[in-house]
Tab-separated table of C-alpha atoms in Angstrom:
chain	number	residue	atom	x	y	z
A	5	VAL	CA	109.872	37.794	131.715
A	6	ALA	CA	108.561	39.041	128.292
A	7	ILE	CA	111.041	37.865	125.206
A	8	SER	CA	110.456	39.372	121.982
A	9	ASP	CA	112.665	38.158	118.538
A	10	CYS	CA	114.728	35.213	120.264
A	11	TYR	CA	116.877	33.671	117.902
A	12	SER	CA	118.989	30.854	118.622
A	13	LEU	CA	121.846	29.547	116.471
A	14	GLU	CA	124.607	27.224	116.565
A	15	LEU	CA	127.643	26.520	114.919
A	16	SER	CA	129.375	23.595	113.857
A	17	ARG	CA	133.414	21.945	113.995
A	18	ASP	CA	132.057	20.024	110.347
A	19	PRO	CA	132.998	22.701	107.990
A	20	SER	CA	130.295	21.254	105.519
A	21	LYS	CA	127.402	22.006	108.255
A	22	ASN	CA	125.332	25.286	109.100
A	23	LEU	CA	126.664	27.079	105.927
A	24	GLN	CA	125.488	30.071	104.007
A	25	ASP	CA	123.916	28.631	100.961
A	26	TYR	CA	124.837	31.992	98.608
A	27	HIS	CA	129.017	31.364	99.504
A	28	ALA	CA	129.434	28.260	97.464
A	29	ASP	CA	132.967	29.034	96.533
A	30	SER	CA	133.987	29.943	100.241
A	31	PRO	CA	130.985	28.548	102.565
A	32	ARG	CA	131.094	30.282	105.753
A	33	GLN	CA	129.554	29.909	109.284
A	34	ARG	CA	129.417	33.426	111.268
A	35	ILE	CA	127.042	35.837	112.545
A	36	GLU	CA	125.883	38.839	110.123
A	37	LEU	CA	123.840	41.707	111.381
A	38	TRP	CA	121.647	43.863	109.353
A	39	THR	CA	119.557	46.681	110.243
A	40	PRO	CA	116.306	46.484	108.266
A	41	GLY	CA	116.040	48.534	105.548
A	42	ALA	CA	119.377	50.304	106.379
A	43	ALA	CA	117.971	51.868	109.237
A	44	ASP	CA	119.746	53.584	112.055
A	45	GLY	CA	119.503	51.297	115.073
A	46	THR	CA	120.275	49.551	118.005
A	47	THR	CA	121.259	45.726	118.210
A	48	LYS	CA	121.903	43.976	121.330
A	49	PHE	CA	122.650	40.349	121.819
A	50	LYS	CA	124.069	37.925	124.136
A	51	TRP	CA	126.485	35.462	123.060
A	52	SER	CA	128.957	32.983	124.307
A	53	LEU	CA	132.110	31.204	122.556
A	54	SER	CA	133.644	28.258	123.542
A	55	SER	CA	137.441	27.975	124.920
A	56	GLN	CA	137.598	24.816	122.542
A	57	THR	CA	137.519	27.485	119.660
A	58	GLU	CA	140.801	27.313	117.440
A	59	THR	CA	142.054	30.491	115.744
A	60	THR	CA	144.838	30.910	113.048
A	61	LYS	CA	146.444	33.921	111.173
A	62	ASN	CA	143.624	33.961	109.315
A	63	PHE	CA	140.758	36.324	109.689
A	64	PHE	CA	137.450	34.527	110.844
A	65	HIS	CA	134.657	36.855	111.523
A	66	ARG	CA	132.316	35.978	114.291
A	67	MET	CA	130.149	38.791	113.969
A	68	GLN	CA	130.067	41.789	110.948
A	69	VAL	CA	128.371	45.027	110.244
A	70	LEU	CA	127.920	44.888	106.352
A	71	SER	CA	127.735	47.904	104.251
A	72	TRP	CA	124.825	48.490	102.098
A	73	GLY	CA	126.404	49.763	99.166
A	74	ASP	CA	129.109	47.530	98.514
A	75	GLY	CA	127.903	44.351	100.811
A	76	GLU	CA	131.557	44.507	102.119
A	77	PRO	CA	132.522	44.502	105.973
A	78	ILE	CA	132.735	47.666	107.502
A	79	VAL	CA	133.382	46.507	111.319
A	80	THR	CA	133.730	42.894	112.461
A	81	LEU	CA	134.423	40.682	115.513
A	82	ASP	CA	137.266	38.302	114.383
A	83	ALA	CA	139.018	35.394	116.296
A	84	VAL	CA	142.970	35.750	114.944
A	85	ASN	CA	145.814	34.473	116.520
A	86	ASP	CA	144.155	33.833	120.026
A	87	ARG	CA	143.164	37.039	120.171
A	88	ILE	CA	139.502	38.729	119.935
A	89	ILE	CA	139.818	41.577	117.938
A	90	ILE	CA	137.161	44.590	116.573
A	91	LYS	CA	138.496	45.082	113.128
A	92	ASN	CA	137.588	48.255	110.764
A	93	TYR	CA	137.923	47.255	107.083
A	94	LYS	CA	137.355	51.042	105.967
A	95	ARG	CA	140.014	52.101	107.813
A	96	ASP	CA	143.766	51.228	108.603
A	97	CYS	CA	144.188	49.549	112.229
A	98	ASP	CA	147.567	50.424	112.243
A	99	VAL	CA	146.405	54.037	112.152
A	100	THR	CA	143.397	54.315	113.983
A	101	GLY	CA	144.098	50.963	116.463
A	102	CYS	CA	141.913	48.382	116.450
A	103	PRO	CA	141.350	47.108	119.949
A	104	SER	CA	141.627	43.273	120.851
A	105	ILE	CA	142.168	41.026	123.988
A	106	PRO	CA	143.466	37.547	124.683
A	107	LEU	CA	140.927	34.826	123.549
A	108	ASP	CA	140.711	33.235	127.051
A	109	ARG	CA	139.284	36.403	128.371
A	110	PHE	CA	136.369	35.980	126.096
A	111	THR	CA	135.238	32.448	126.183
A	112	ASP	CA	133.618	29.979	127.964
A	113	ARG	CA	131.618	33.388	129.308
A	114	THR	CA	127.858	35.229	128.109
A	115	THR	CA	128.905	38.424	126.609
A	116	VAL	CA	126.638	40.785	125.759
A	117	HIS	CA	127.153	43.116	122.562
A	118	PHE	CA	125.888	46.208	122.051
A	119	VAL	CA	126.128	47.792	118.411
A	120	VAL	CA	124.710	51.176	117.609
A	121	VAL	CA	124.627	51.885	113.708
A	122	ILE	CA	124.024	55.275	111.884
A	123	PHE	CA	124.243	54.758	108.237
A	124	SER	CA	125.684	57.491	105.974
A	125	LEU	CA	128.855	59.043	105.063
A	126	LYS	CA	128.518	60.820	108.049
A	127	GLY	CA	127.538	58.078	110.242
A	128	SER	CA	128.840	56.064	113.096
A	129	ILE	CA	129.300	52.848	114.636
A	130	ASN	CA	129.736	52.445	118.371
A	131	TYR	CA	130.272	48.536	119.532
A	132	VAL	CA	130.720	47.705	123.201
A	133	ILE	CA	130.847	44.260	124.535
A	134	LYS	CA	130.259	43.572	128.068
A	135	ASP	CA	130.611	40.329	130.114
A	136	ALA	CA	127.095	39.446	130.803
A	137	ALA	CA	128.302	38.628	135.007
A	138	ASP	CA	129.846	41.887	135.255
A	139	ASP	CA	128.670	44.756	133.250
A	140	SER	CA	130.655	47.449	134.795
A	141	ALA	CA	133.227	47.318	132.500
A	142	ALA	CA	133.512	46.841	128.631
A	143	LEU	CA	135.771	43.973	127.595
A	144	LEU	CA	136.103	45.440	124.477
A	145	SER	CA	134.569	48.856	122.821
A	146	TYR	CA	135.089	50.524	119.525
A	147	SER	CA	133.711	53.964	118.089
A	148	VAL	CA	133.979	55.186	114.782
A	149	LYS	CA	132.573	58.500	112.928
A	150	GLY	CA	132.819	59.687	108.925
A	151	ASN	CA	133.334	58.002	105.886
A	152	GLY	CA	136.775	57.152	107.172
A	153	LYS	CA	138.489	58.537	103.706
């Protein structure tokens, strides 16, 4: 099996470890995906989240697609109130709907994430998450086009 661009990361229960240096006022642990040079592209990765993961009513980005313009999140995968939710920060979830599932349907399994991004005001994001053991159906999916304004 040929593997290219293989990455491994580890997050810690210790809030003083595995932190991003540039957020000294609010250190964070999470996966951030940036397409090189803001080029359109597809990112695919596998990931497993432990059932020992705790949530609160506050957002906890597990992954995010960031805007090259303002550096703010566009679409995130959050763990909140014992749920996993794909949230769009440029649109109102109460209006457009942001898909979610119970946290226990997501943890202790390997998930495969497909993120397709086309950058521009008329661009799009398509994010699909499947169970690696059974990819016949999506656990979560979200698709959006346009600038959302």
